[in-house]
Amino acid sequence: MNHDQDLVLEATGLDKTFLARKGLRRPGTRAVHAVCNVSLKLWRGETLALVGESGSGKSTTARLLTLLERPDAGSVRVLGEEWTKLRPRGLRARRRHLQMVFQDPFASLDPMKMVVFTIGEPLMIHEGLKGADLDRRVLALLDLVGLPASALHRYPHEFSGGQRQRIAIARALAADPAVVVADEAVSALDVSTQAQVLNLMKDIQAERGLAFVFITHDLGVVRQVADRVSVLYHGEVVEEGAADAVLERPRMAYTQRLLSAVPEVSARDREERRAVLARLHSEAAS
């Protein structure tokens, strides 16, 4: 996997500082260093998990990787091309290669747009599709994420949370990206729906060779999906490595505290969870 031609995303020395108010009784602003010297690499077909507690800089890092926020320093290279120097027009043309799935699908989907336009927008922008050609491509994407053709002309409020997240995933996949950044993409879903969406993402990854950056605070999710893990603390990467090594033999005290905060699960509960996941995977394949 670790060959230069398979390197799809490389971030080097990312820094981001925000100005925040000092408080109601203290006039002025203070600098908040949200991300400090973050570097990472991602290869085709793998999943890198960025983990840490709330406020550790995970979501800011996700927005820097996707250039939704411009870094104060550092670089982001996608498919070998430097993105931070691109002007808005050039960046827009290249966004098809790196897409994002947000935590709250209802907030990230336009409530006034039917599914055909929500999913089809990248196809209209990047490929100029419209009419019957657009409908055919969107129907294929709906099928890919396990939604019926009847969803085509419905609105976001007509779907469940898990279905809305499938729509968001379909939209992210529409432009056939090399990388998908998923920011807490399953944290708002119940356990059964969460398992279905995670299995869906893994299946699509295997089929298309997608690379994922998975931002989460849920180490149970990390165990299920990640190949490698980077641990963020106060905006800095304090530990990184293969997922099994980081989760089973953490070196840093902060990582050990994160792991100790995960509720203990009995062997019986783990076995039941595996059975549920296996059943859901089998139903999806049939």
PDB file of C-alpha atoms in Angstrom:
ATOM      1  CA  MET A   1       0.000   0.000   0.000  1.00  0.00           C
ATOM      2  CA  ASN A   2       2.708   2.454   0.968  1.00  0.00           C
ATOM      3  CA  HIS A   3       3.917   3.378  -2.513  1.00  0.00           C
ATOM      4  CA  ASP A   4       4.161   6.908  -3.848  1.00  0.00           C
ATOM      5  CA  GLN A   5       1.661   6.226  -6.619  1.00  0.00           C
ATOM      6  CA  ASP A   6      -0.930   5.152  -4.018  1.00  0.00           C
ATOM      7  CA  LEU A   7      -0.484   8.236  -1.815  1.00  0.00           C
ATOM      8  CA  VAL A   8      -3.755  10.132  -2.242  1.00  0.00           C
ATOM      9  CA  LEU A   9      -3.562  12.697   0.570  1.00  0.00           C
ATOM     10  CA  GLU A  10      -0.625  14.298   2.348  1.00  0.00           C
ATOM     11  CA  ALA A  11      -0.854  17.101   4.875  1.00  0.00           C
ATOM     12  CA  THR A  12       2.313  18.684   6.252  1.00  0.00           C
ATOM     13  CA  GLY A  13       2.709  21.085   9.171  1.00  0.00           C
ATOM     14  CA  LEU A  14      -0.897  22.333   9.329  1.00  0.00           C
ATOM     15  CA  ASP A  15      -1.462  25.242  11.691  1.00  0.00           C
ATOM     16  CA  LYS A  16      -4.660  27.166  12.438  1.00  0.00           C
ATOM     17  CA  THR A  17      -5.290  29.906  14.997  1.00  0.00           C
ATOM     18  CA  PHE A  18      -8.659  31.518  15.710  1.00  0.00           C
ATOM     19  CA  LEU A  19      -9.454  34.707  17.582  1.00  0.00           C
ATOM     20  CA  ALA A  20     -11.972  34.314  20.396  1.00  0.00           C
ATOM     21  CA  ARG A  21     -13.526  36.788  22.811  1.00  0.00           C
ATOM     22  CA  LYS A  22     -11.894  36.763  26.225  1.00  0.00           C
ATOM     23  CA  GLY A  23     -15.251  36.874  28.037  1.00  0.00           C
ATOM     24  CA  LEU A  24     -18.186  39.097  28.867  1.00  0.00           C
ATOM     25  CA  ARG A  25     -16.264  40.986  31.564  1.00  0.00           C
ATOM     26  CA  ARG A  26     -12.942  41.056  29.713  1.00  0.00           C
ATOM     27  CA  PRO A  27     -12.828  43.144  26.527  1.00  0.00           C
ATOM     28  CA  GLY A  28     -10.723  42.125  23.558  1.00  0.00           C
ATOM     29  CA  THR A  29      -9.799  38.821  21.962  1.00  0.00           C
ATOM     30  CA  ARG A  30      -7.349  36.002  22.553  1.00  0.00           C
ATOM     31  CA  ALA A  31      -5.640  33.645  20.149  1.00  0.00           C
ATOM     32  CA  VAL A  32      -6.773  30.015  20.245  1.00  0.00           C
ATOM     33  CA  HIS A  33      -4.312  27.646  18.600  1.00  0.00           C
ATOM     34  CA  ALA A  34      -6.756  25.023  17.278  1.00  0.00           C
ATOM     35  CA  VAL A  35      -4.325  22.956  15.193  1.00  0.00           C
ATOM     36  CA  CYS A  36      -0.561  22.883  15.602  1.00  0.00           C
ATOM     37  CA  ASN A  37       1.885  21.295  13.160  1.00  0.00           C
ATOM     38  CA  VAL A  38      -0.399  18.412  12.135  1.00  0.00           C
ATOM     39  CA  SER A  39       0.982  16.107   9.461  1.00  0.00           C
ATOM     40  CA  LEU A  40      -0.539  12.945   8.024  1.00  0.00           C
ATOM     41  CA  LYS A  41      -0.467  10.668   5.004  1.00  0.00           C
ATOM     42  CA  LEU A  42      -3.238   8.560   3.508  1.00  0.00           C
ATOM     43  CA  TRP A  43      -2.920   5.809   0.930  1.00  0.00           C
ATOM     44  CA  ARG A  44      -5.492   4.479  -1.503  1.00  0.00           C
ATOM     45  CA  GLY A  45      -7.976   2.045   0.033  1.00  0.00           C
ATOM     46  CA  GLU A  46      -7.141   2.672   3.703  1.00  0.00           C
ATOM     47  CA  THR A  47      -8.891   4.353   6.612  1.00  0.00           C
ATOM     48  CA  LEU A  48      -7.095   6.731   8.931  1.00  0.00           C
ATOM     49  CA  ALA A  49      -8.948   7.574  12.153  1.00  0.00           C
ATOM     50  CA  LEU A  50      -8.364  10.916  13.858  1.00  0.00           C
ATOM     51  CA  VAL A  51      -9.365  10.530  17.484  1.00  0.00           C
ATOM     52  CA  GLY A  52      -9.426  12.724  20.560  1.00  0.00           C
ATOM     53  CA  GLU A  53     -11.764  14.298  23.074  1.00  0.00           C
ATOM     54  CA  SER A  54     -14.003  17.269  22.324  1.00  0.00           C
ATOM     55  CA  GLY A  55     -11.910  20.340  21.558  1.00  0.00           C
ATOM     56  CA  SER A  56      -8.842  18.360  20.499  1.00  0.00           C
ATOM     57  CA  GLY A  57      -8.843  19.841  16.985  1.00  0.00           C
ATOM     58  CA  LYS A  58     -10.372  16.918  15.036  1.00  0.00           C
ATOM     59  CA  SER A  59     -13.069  18.845  13.187  1.00  0.00           C
ATOM     60  CA  THR A  60     -10.776  21.795  12.486  1.00  0.00           C
ATOM     61  CA  THR A  61      -8.270  19.369  10.984  1.00  0.00           C
ATOM     62  CA  ALA A  62     -11.040  17.925   8.808  1.00  0.00           C
ATOM     63  CA  ARG A  63     -11.940  21.398   7.558  1.00  0.00           C
ATOM     64  CA  LEU A  64      -8.291  22.156   6.837  1.00  0.00           C
ATOM     65  CA  LEU A  65      -7.867  18.924   4.875  1.00  0.00           C
ATOM     66  CA  THR A  66     -10.871  19.810   2.727  1.00  0.00           C
ATOM     67  CA  LEU A  67      -9.849  23.487   2.491  1.00  0.00           C
ATOM     68  CA  LEU A  68     -13.171  24.576   3.965  1.00  0.00           C
ATOM     69  CA  GLU A  69     -10.798  26.480   6.253  1.00  0.00           C
ATOM     70  CA  ARG A  70      -7.501  27.807   4.962  1.00  0.00           C
ATOM     71  CA  PRO A  71      -4.511  26.869   7.152  1.00  0.00           C
ATOM     72  CA  ASP A  72      -2.300  29.639   8.503  1.00  0.00           C
ATOM     73  CA  ALA A  73       0.688  27.464   7.611  1.00  0.00           C
ATOM     74  CA  GLY A  74       1.359  24.066   6.085  1.00  0.00           C
ATOM     75  CA  SER A  75       0.331  22.270   2.930  1.00  0.00           C
ATOM     76  CA  VAL A  76      -2.333  19.866   1.693  1.00  0.00           C
ATOM     77  CA  ARG A  77      -1.512  17.707  -1.326  1.00  0.00           C
ATOM     78  CA  VAL A  78      -4.254  15.657  -3.006  1.00  0.00           C
ATOM     79  CA  LEU A  79      -3.221  13.147  -5.676  1.00  0.00           C
ATOM     80  CA  GLY A  80       0.196  14.796  -5.671  1.00  0.00           C
ATOM     81  CA  GLU A  81      -1.063  18.340  -6.266  1.00  0.00           C
ATOM     82  CA  GLU A  82      -0.677  21.192  -3.782  1.00  0.00           C
ATOM     83  CA  TRP A  83      -4.135  22.602  -2.957  1.00  0.00           C
ATOM     84  CA  THR A  84      -3.381  25.418  -0.523  1.00  0.00           C
ATOM     85  CA  LYS A  85      -2.002  27.648  -3.296  1.00  0.00           C
ATOM     86  CA  LEU A  86      -5.030  27.216  -5.557  1.00  0.00           C
ATOM     87  CA  ARG A  87      -7.421  30.078  -6.195  1.00  0.00           C
ATOM     88  CA  PRO A  88     -11.140  29.475  -5.497  1.00  0.00           C
ATOM     89  CA  ARG A  89     -11.961  28.648  -9.125  1.00  0.00           C
ATOM     90  CA  GLY A  90      -9.131  26.126  -9.423  1.00  0.00           C
ATOM     91  CA  LEU A  91      -9.992  24.597  -6.059  1.00  0.00           C
ATOM     92  CA  ARG A  92     -13.645  24.207  -7.006  1.00  0.00           C
ATOM     93  CA  ALA A  93     -12.686  22.238 -10.119  1.00  0.00           C
ATOM     94  CA  ARG A  94     -10.636  19.824  -8.024  1.00  0.00           C
ATOM     95  CA  ARG A  95     -13.021  19.323  -5.100  1.00  0.00           C
ATOM     96  CA  ARG A  96     -14.456  16.250  -6.793  1.00  0.00           C
ATOM     97  CA  HIS A  97     -11.311  14.382  -5.694  1.00  0.00           C
ATOM     98  CA  LEU A  98     -11.862  15.001  -1.963  1.00  0.00           C
ATOM     99  CA  GLN A  99     -15.354  15.042  -0.466  1.00  0.00           C
ATOM    100  CA  MET A 100     -16.741  15.347   3.062  1.00  0.00           C
ATOM    101  CA  VAL A 101     -19.548  13.722   5.041  1.00  0.00           C
ATOM    102  CA  PHE A 102     -20.670  15.819   8.000  1.00  0.00           C
ATOM    103  CA  GLN A 103     -21.927  14.769  11.430  1.00  0.00           C
ATOM    104  CA  ASP A 104     -25.507  16.015  11.045  1.00  0.00           C
ATOM    105  CA  PRO A 105     -26.977  14.956   7.696  1.00  0.00           C
ATOM    106  CA  PHE A 106     -30.138  16.994   8.205  1.00  0.00           C
ATOM    107  CA  ALA A 107     -28.106  20.189   8.635  1.00  0.00           C
ATOM    108  CA  SER A 108     -25.849  19.397   5.672  1.00  0.00           C
ATOM    109  CA  LEU A 109     -28.706  18.642   3.248  1.00  0.00           C
ATOM    110  CA  ASP A 110     -30.692  21.503   1.726  1.00  0.00           C
ATOM    111  CA  PRO A 111     -34.285  21.006   3.002  1.00  0.00           C
ATOM    112  CA  MET A 112     -35.638  22.731  -0.117  1.00  0.00           C
ATOM    113  CA  LYS A 113     -33.965  20.393  -2.599  1.00  0.00           C
ATOM    114  CA  MET A 114     -35.174  16.964  -3.659  1.00  0.00           C
ATOM    115  CA  VAL A 115     -32.729  14.063  -3.465  1.00  0.00           C
ATOM    116  CA  VAL A 116     -32.144  14.073  -7.219  1.00  0.00           C
ATOM    117  CA  PHE A 117     -30.671  17.588  -6.979  1.00  0.00           C
ATOM    118  CA  THR A 118     -28.891  17.025  -3.659  1.00  0.00           C
ATOM    119  CA  ILE A 119     -26.991  14.001  -4.949  1.00  0.00           C
ATOM    120  CA  GLY A 120     -26.844  15.228  -8.529  1.00  0.00           C
ATOM    121  CA  GLU A 121     -25.318  18.646  -7.849  1.00  0.00           C
ATOM    122  CA  PRO A 122     -21.681  17.430  -8.145  1.00  0.00           C
ATOM    123  CA  LEU A 123     -22.612  15.707 -11.411  1.00  0.00           C
ATOM    124  CA  MET A 124     -24.189  18.895 -12.743  1.00  0.00           C
ATOM    125  CA  ILE A 125     -21.159  20.972 -11.718  1.00  0.00           C
ATOM    126  CA  HIS A 126     -18.350  18.655 -12.790  1.00  0.00           C
ATOM    127  CA  GLU A 127     -19.908  16.691 -15.668  1.00  0.00           C
ATOM    128  CA  GLY A 128     -22.679  18.954 -16.901  1.00  0.00           C
ATOM    129  CA  LEU A 129     -25.323  16.223 -16.525  1.00  0.00           C
ATOM    130  CA  LYS A 130     -29.027  17.039 -16.575  1.00  0.00           C
ATOM    131  CA  GLY A 131     -32.401  15.508 -17.338  1.00  0.00           C
ATOM    132  CA  ALA A 132     -32.618  11.749 -17.886  1.00  0.00           C
ATOM    133  CA  ASP A 133     -28.823  11.323 -17.792  1.00  0.00           C
ATOM    134  CA  LEU A 134     -28.701  12.918 -14.354  1.00  0.00           C
ATOM    135  CA  ASP A 135     -31.595  10.791 -13.107  1.00  0.00           C
ATOM    136  CA  ARG A 136     -29.863   7.583 -14.233  1.00  0.00           C
ATOM    137  CA  ARG A 137     -26.632   8.426 -12.420  1.00  0.00           C
ATOM    138  CA  VAL A 138     -28.452   9.436  -9.236  1.00  0.00           C
ATOM    139  CA  LEU A 139     -30.536   6.240  -9.322  1.00  0.00           C
ATOM    140  CA  ALA A 140     -27.328   4.213  -9.562  1.00  0.00           C
ATOM    141  CA  LEU A 141     -25.940   6.053  -6.511  1.00  0.00           C
ATOM    142  CA  LEU A 142     -29.155   5.482  -4.567  1.00  0.00           C
ATOM    143  CA  ASP A 143     -28.894   1.786  -5.337  1.00  0.00           C
ATOM    144  CA  LEU A 144     -25.247   1.813  -4.240  1.00  0.00           C
ATOM    145  CA  VAL A 145     -26.194   3.139  -0.783  1.00  0.00           C
ATOM    146  CA  GLY A 146     -29.227   0.902  -0.424  1.00  0.00           C
ATOM    147  CA  LEU A 147     -32.033   3.408  -1.011  1.00  0.00           C
ATOM    148  CA  PRO A 148     -35.020   2.809  -3.325  1.00  0.00           C
ATOM    149  CA  ALA A 149     -35.658   4.604  -6.594  1.00  0.00           C
ATOM    150  CA  SER A 150     -38.718   6.224  -4.960  1.00  0.00           C
ATOM    151  CA  ALA A 151     -36.304   8.430  -2.961  1.00  0.00           C
ATOM    152  CA  LEU A 152     -35.395  10.354  -6.114  1.00  0.00           C
ATOM    153  CA  HIS A 153     -38.061  13.053  -5.822  1.00  0.00           C
ATOM    154  CA  ARG A 154     -38.426  13.211  -2.052  1.00  0.00           C
ATOM    155  CA  TYR A 155     -37.095  15.785   0.439  1.00  0.00           C
ATOM    156  CA  PRO A 156     -34.669  15.285   3.377  1.00  0.00           C
ATOM    157  CA  HIS A 157     -37.378  15.594   6.053  1.00  0.00           C
ATOM    158  CA  GLU A 158     -39.102  12.500   4.618  1.00  0.00           C
ATOM    159  CA  PHE A 159     -36.217  10.212   5.622  1.00  0.00           C
ATOM    160  CA  SER A 160     -34.843   8.772   8.861  1.00  0.00           C
ATOM    161  CA  GLY A 161     -31.460   9.861  10.233  1.00  0.00           C
ATOM    162  CA  GLY A 162     -29.719   6.782   8.835  1.00  0.00           C
ATOM    163  CA  GLN A 163     -31.327   7.273   5.424  1.00  0.00           C
ATOM    164  CA  ARG A 164     -30.298  10.930   5.368  1.00  0.00           C
ATOM    165  CA  GLN A 165     -26.717   9.908   6.117  1.00  0.00           C
ATOM    166  CA  ARG A 166     -26.875   7.448   3.201  1.00  0.00           C
ATOM    167  CA  ILE A 167     -27.994  10.342   0.999  1.00  0.00           C
ATOM    168  CA  ALA A 168     -25.041  12.408   2.258  1.00  0.00           C
ATOM    169  CA  ILE A 169     -22.681   9.514   1.477  1.00  0.00           C
ATOM    170  CA  ALA A 170     -24.186   9.147  -2.009  1.00  0.00           C
ATOM    171  CA  ARG A 171     -23.634  12.866  -2.609  1.00  0.00           C
ATOM    172  CA  ALA A 172     -20.010  12.551  -1.492  1.00  0.00           C
ATOM    173  CA  LEU A 173     -19.501   9.598  -3.861  1.00  0.00           C
ATOM    174  CA  ALA A 174     -21.208  11.239  -6.852  1.00  0.00           C
ATOM    175  CA  ALA A 175     -18.020  12.859  -8.141  1.00  0.00           C
ATOM    176  CA  ASP A 176     -16.031   9.595  -7.744  1.00  0.00           C
ATOM    177  CA  PRO A 177     -13.540  11.027  -5.212  1.00  0.00           C
ATOM    178  CA  ALA A 178     -10.238   9.499  -4.179  1.00  0.00           C
ATOM    179  CA  VAL A 179     -10.708  10.568  -0.527  1.00  0.00           C
ATOM    180  CA  VAL A 180     -13.739  10.995   1.723  1.00  0.00           C
ATOM    181  CA  VAL A 181     -13.380  12.847   5.022  1.00  0.00           C
ATOM    182  CA  ALA A 182     -16.095  11.689   7.439  1.00  0.00           C
ATOM    183  CA  ASP A 183     -16.469  13.994  10.448  1.00  0.00           C
ATOM    184  CA  GLU A 184     -18.325  12.130  13.227  1.00  0.00           C
ATOM    185  CA  ALA A 185     -20.471  10.711  10.432  1.00  0.00           C
ATOM    186  CA  VAL A 186     -22.243   8.078  12.556  1.00  0.00           C
ATOM    187  CA  SER A 187     -22.174   9.611  16.041  1.00  0.00           C
ATOM    188  CA  ALA A 188     -25.801  10.824  15.883  1.00  0.00           C
ATOM    189  CA  LEU A 189     -27.173   7.428  14.800  1.00  0.00           C
ATOM    190  CA  ASP A 190     -28.462   4.595  16.964  1.00  0.00           C
ATOM    191  CA  VAL A 191     -26.237   1.512  17.278  1.00  0.00           C
ATOM    192  CA  SER A 192     -28.037  -0.636  14.710  1.00  0.00           C
ATOM    193  CA  THR A 193     -28.174   2.141  12.093  1.00  0.00           C
ATOM    194  CA  GLN A 194     -24.574   3.074  12.896  1.00  0.00           C
ATOM    195  CA  ALA A 195     -23.485  -0.494  12.139  1.00  0.00           C
ATOM    196  CA  GLN A 196     -25.382  -0.465   8.838  1.00  0.00           C
ATOM    197  CA  VAL A 197     -23.794   2.805   7.707  1.00  0.00           C
ATOM    198  CA  LEU A 198     -20.292   1.674   8.728  1.00  0.00           C
ATOM    199  CA  ASN A 199     -20.719  -1.600   6.844  1.00  0.00           C
ATOM    200  CA  LEU A 200     -21.958   0.352   3.834  1.00  0.00           C
ATOM    201  CA  MET A 201     -18.884   2.593   3.889  1.00  0.00           C
ATOM    202  CA  LYS A 202     -16.537  -0.391   4.190  1.00  0.00           C
ATOM    203  CA  ASP A 203     -18.231  -2.172   1.289  1.00  0.00           C
ATOM    204  CA  ILE A 204     -17.999   0.895  -0.954  1.00  0.00           C
ATOM    205  CA  GLN A 205     -14.378   1.362   0.057  1.00  0.00           C
ATOM    206  CA  ALA A 206     -13.540  -2.208  -0.947  1.00  0.00           C
ATOM    207  CA  GLU A 207     -15.378  -1.816  -4.252  1.00  0.00           C
ATOM    208  CA  ARG A 208     -13.935   1.561  -5.249  1.00  0.00           C
ATOM    209  CA  GLY A 209     -10.555   1.693  -3.510  1.00  0.00           C
ATOM    210  CA  LEU A 210     -11.620   4.791  -1.581  1.00  0.00           C
ATOM    211  CA  ALA A 211      -9.485   6.255   1.173  1.00  0.00           C
ATOM    212  CA  PHE A 212     -11.240   7.541   4.307  1.00  0.00           C
ATOM    213  CA  VAL A 213     -10.231   9.993   6.996  1.00  0.00           C
ATOM    214  CA  PHE A 214     -12.599   9.107   9.826  1.00  0.00           C
ATOM    215  CA  ILE A 215     -12.913  11.715  12.569  1.00  0.00           C
ATOM    216  CA  THR A 216     -14.442  10.296  15.736  1.00  0.00           C
ATOM    217  CA  HIS A 217     -14.304  10.207  19.517  1.00  0.00           C
ATOM    218  CA  ASP A 218     -15.800   6.685  19.551  1.00  0.00           C
ATOM    219  CA  LEU A 219     -13.012   4.144  19.911  1.00  0.00           C
ATOM    220  CA  GLY A 220     -15.479   1.325  19.270  1.00  0.00           C
ATOM    221  CA  VAL A 221     -15.983   2.754  15.782  1.00  0.00           C
ATOM    222  CA  VAL A 222     -12.210   3.068  15.382  1.00  0.00           C
ATOM    223  CA  ARG A 223     -11.759  -0.628  16.150  1.00  0.00           C
ATOM    224  CA  GLN A 224     -14.316  -1.479  13.470  1.00  0.00           C
ATOM    225  CA  VAL A 225     -13.094   0.665  10.573  1.00  0.00           C
ATOM    226  CA  ALA A 226      -9.558   1.988  11.014  1.00  0.00           C
ATOM    227  CA  ASP A 227      -6.267   0.746   9.563  1.00  0.00           C
ATOM    228  CA  ARG A 228      -4.240   3.489  11.246  1.00  0.00           C
ATOM    229  CA  VAL A 229      -4.893   5.955  14.057  1.00  0.00           C
ATOM    230  CA  SER A 230      -3.663   9.469  14.818  1.00  0.00           C
ATOM    231  CA  VAL A 231      -4.446  10.767  18.308  1.00  0.00           C
ATOM    232  CA  LEU A 232      -4.989  14.524  18.677  1.00  0.00           C
ATOM    233  CA  TYR A 233      -4.517  16.440  21.920  1.00  0.00           C
ATOM    234  CA  HIS A 234      -4.864  20.241  22.078  1.00  0.00           C
ATOM    235  CA  GLY A 235      -4.463  20.417  18.309  1.00  0.00           C
ATOM    236  CA  GLU A 236      -1.319  18.267  18.093  1.00  0.00           C
ATOM    237  CA  VAL A 237      -0.758  14.662  17.013  1.00  0.00           C
ATOM    238  CA  VAL A 238       0.616  12.964  20.132  1.00  0.00           C
ATOM    239  CA  GLU A 239       0.496   9.342  18.962  1.00  0.00           C
ATOM    240  CA  GLU A 240       0.020   7.528  15.681  1.00  0.00           C
ATOM    241  CA  GLY A 241       0.407   4.052  14.273  1.00  0.00           C
ATOM    242  CA  ALA A 242      -1.421   0.914  13.213  1.00  0.00           C
ATOM    243  CA  ALA A 243      -4.887   0.772  14.787  1.00  0.00           C
ATOM    244  CA  ASP A 244      -4.261  -2.491  16.652  1.00  0.00           C
ATOM    245  CA  ALA A 245      -0.990  -1.229  18.103  1.00  0.00           C
ATOM    246  CA  VAL A 246      -2.391   2.121  19.265  1.00  0.00           C
ATOM    247  CA  LEU A 247      -5.559   0.627  20.756  1.00  0.00           C
ATOM    248  CA  GLU A 248      -3.967  -2.413  22.395  1.00  0.00           C
ATOM    249  CA  ARG A 249      -0.579  -0.957  23.403  1.00  0.00           C
ATOM    250  CA  PRO A 250      -0.901   2.840  23.686  1.00  0.00           C
ATOM    251  CA  ARG A 251       2.352   4.615  24.513  1.00  0.00           C
ATOM    252  CA  MET A 252       1.060   8.039  25.572  1.00  0.00           C
ATOM    253  CA  ALA A 253      -0.721   8.682  28.863  1.00  0.00           C
ATOM    254  CA  TYR A 254      -3.389  10.705  27.050  1.00  0.00           C
ATOM    255  CA  THR A 255      -4.226   7.784  24.735  1.00  0.00           C
ATOM    256  CA  GLN A 256      -4.369   5.488  27.761  1.00  0.00           C
ATOM    257  CA  ARG A 257      -6.859   7.857  29.407  1.00  0.00           C
ATOM    258  CA  LEU A 258      -9.021   7.897  26.270  1.00  0.00           C
ATOM    259  CA  LEU A 259      -9.088   4.109  26.264  1.00  0.00           C
ATOM    260  CA  SER A 260      -9.818   3.878  29.975  1.00  0.00           C
ATOM    261  CA  ALA A 261     -12.840   6.157  29.475  1.00  0.00           C
ATOM    262  CA  VAL A 262     -14.475   3.658  27.103  1.00  0.00           C
ATOM    263  CA  PRO A 263     -17.143   1.650  28.971  1.00  0.00           C
ATOM    264  CA  GLU A 264     -16.256  -1.986  29.503  1.00  0.00           C
ATOM    265  CA  VAL A 265     -18.173  -4.410  27.322  1.00  0.00           C
ATOM    266  CA  SER A 266     -18.715  -7.984  28.438  1.00  0.00           C
ATOM    267  CA  ALA A 267     -17.702 -10.932  26.269  1.00  0.00           C
ATOM    268  CA  ARG A 268     -21.385 -11.759  25.804  1.00  0.00           C
ATOM    269  CA  ASP A 269     -22.176  -8.212  24.656  1.00  0.00           C
ATOM    270  CA  ARG A 270     -19.258  -8.287  22.229  1.00  0.00           C
ATOM    271  CA  GLU A 271     -20.476 -11.593  20.827  1.00  0.00           C
ATOM    272  CA  GLU A 272     -24.007 -10.222  20.410  1.00  0.00           C
ATOM    273  CA  ARG A 273     -22.648  -7.135  18.666  1.00  0.00           C
ATOM    274  CA  ARG A 274     -20.626  -9.301  16.262  1.00  0.00           C
ATOM    275  CA  ALA A 275     -23.747 -11.363  15.535  1.00  0.00           C
ATOM    276  CA  VAL A 276     -25.779  -8.221  14.784  1.00  0.00           C
ATOM    277  CA  LEU A 277     -23.065  -6.865  12.488  1.00  0.00           C
ATOM    278  CA  ALA A 278     -22.743 -10.220  10.702  1.00  0.00           C
ATOM    279  CA  ARG A 279     -26.510 -10.407  10.196  1.00  0.00           C
ATOM    280  CA  LEU A 280     -26.689  -6.851   8.864  1.00  0.00           C
ATOM    281  CA  HIS A 281     -23.770  -7.509   6.534  1.00  0.00           C
ATOM    282  CA  SER A 282     -25.416 -10.715   5.282  1.00  0.00           C
ATOM    283  CA  GLU A 283     -28.739  -8.941   4.672  1.00  0.00           C
ATOM    284  CA  ALA A 284     -26.976  -6.167   2.768  1.00  0.00           C
ATOM    285  CA  ALA A 285     -25.188  -8.694   0.546  1.00  0.00           C
ATOM    286  CA  SER A 286     -28.332 -10.703  -0.254  1.00  0.00           C
TER     287      SER A 286
END
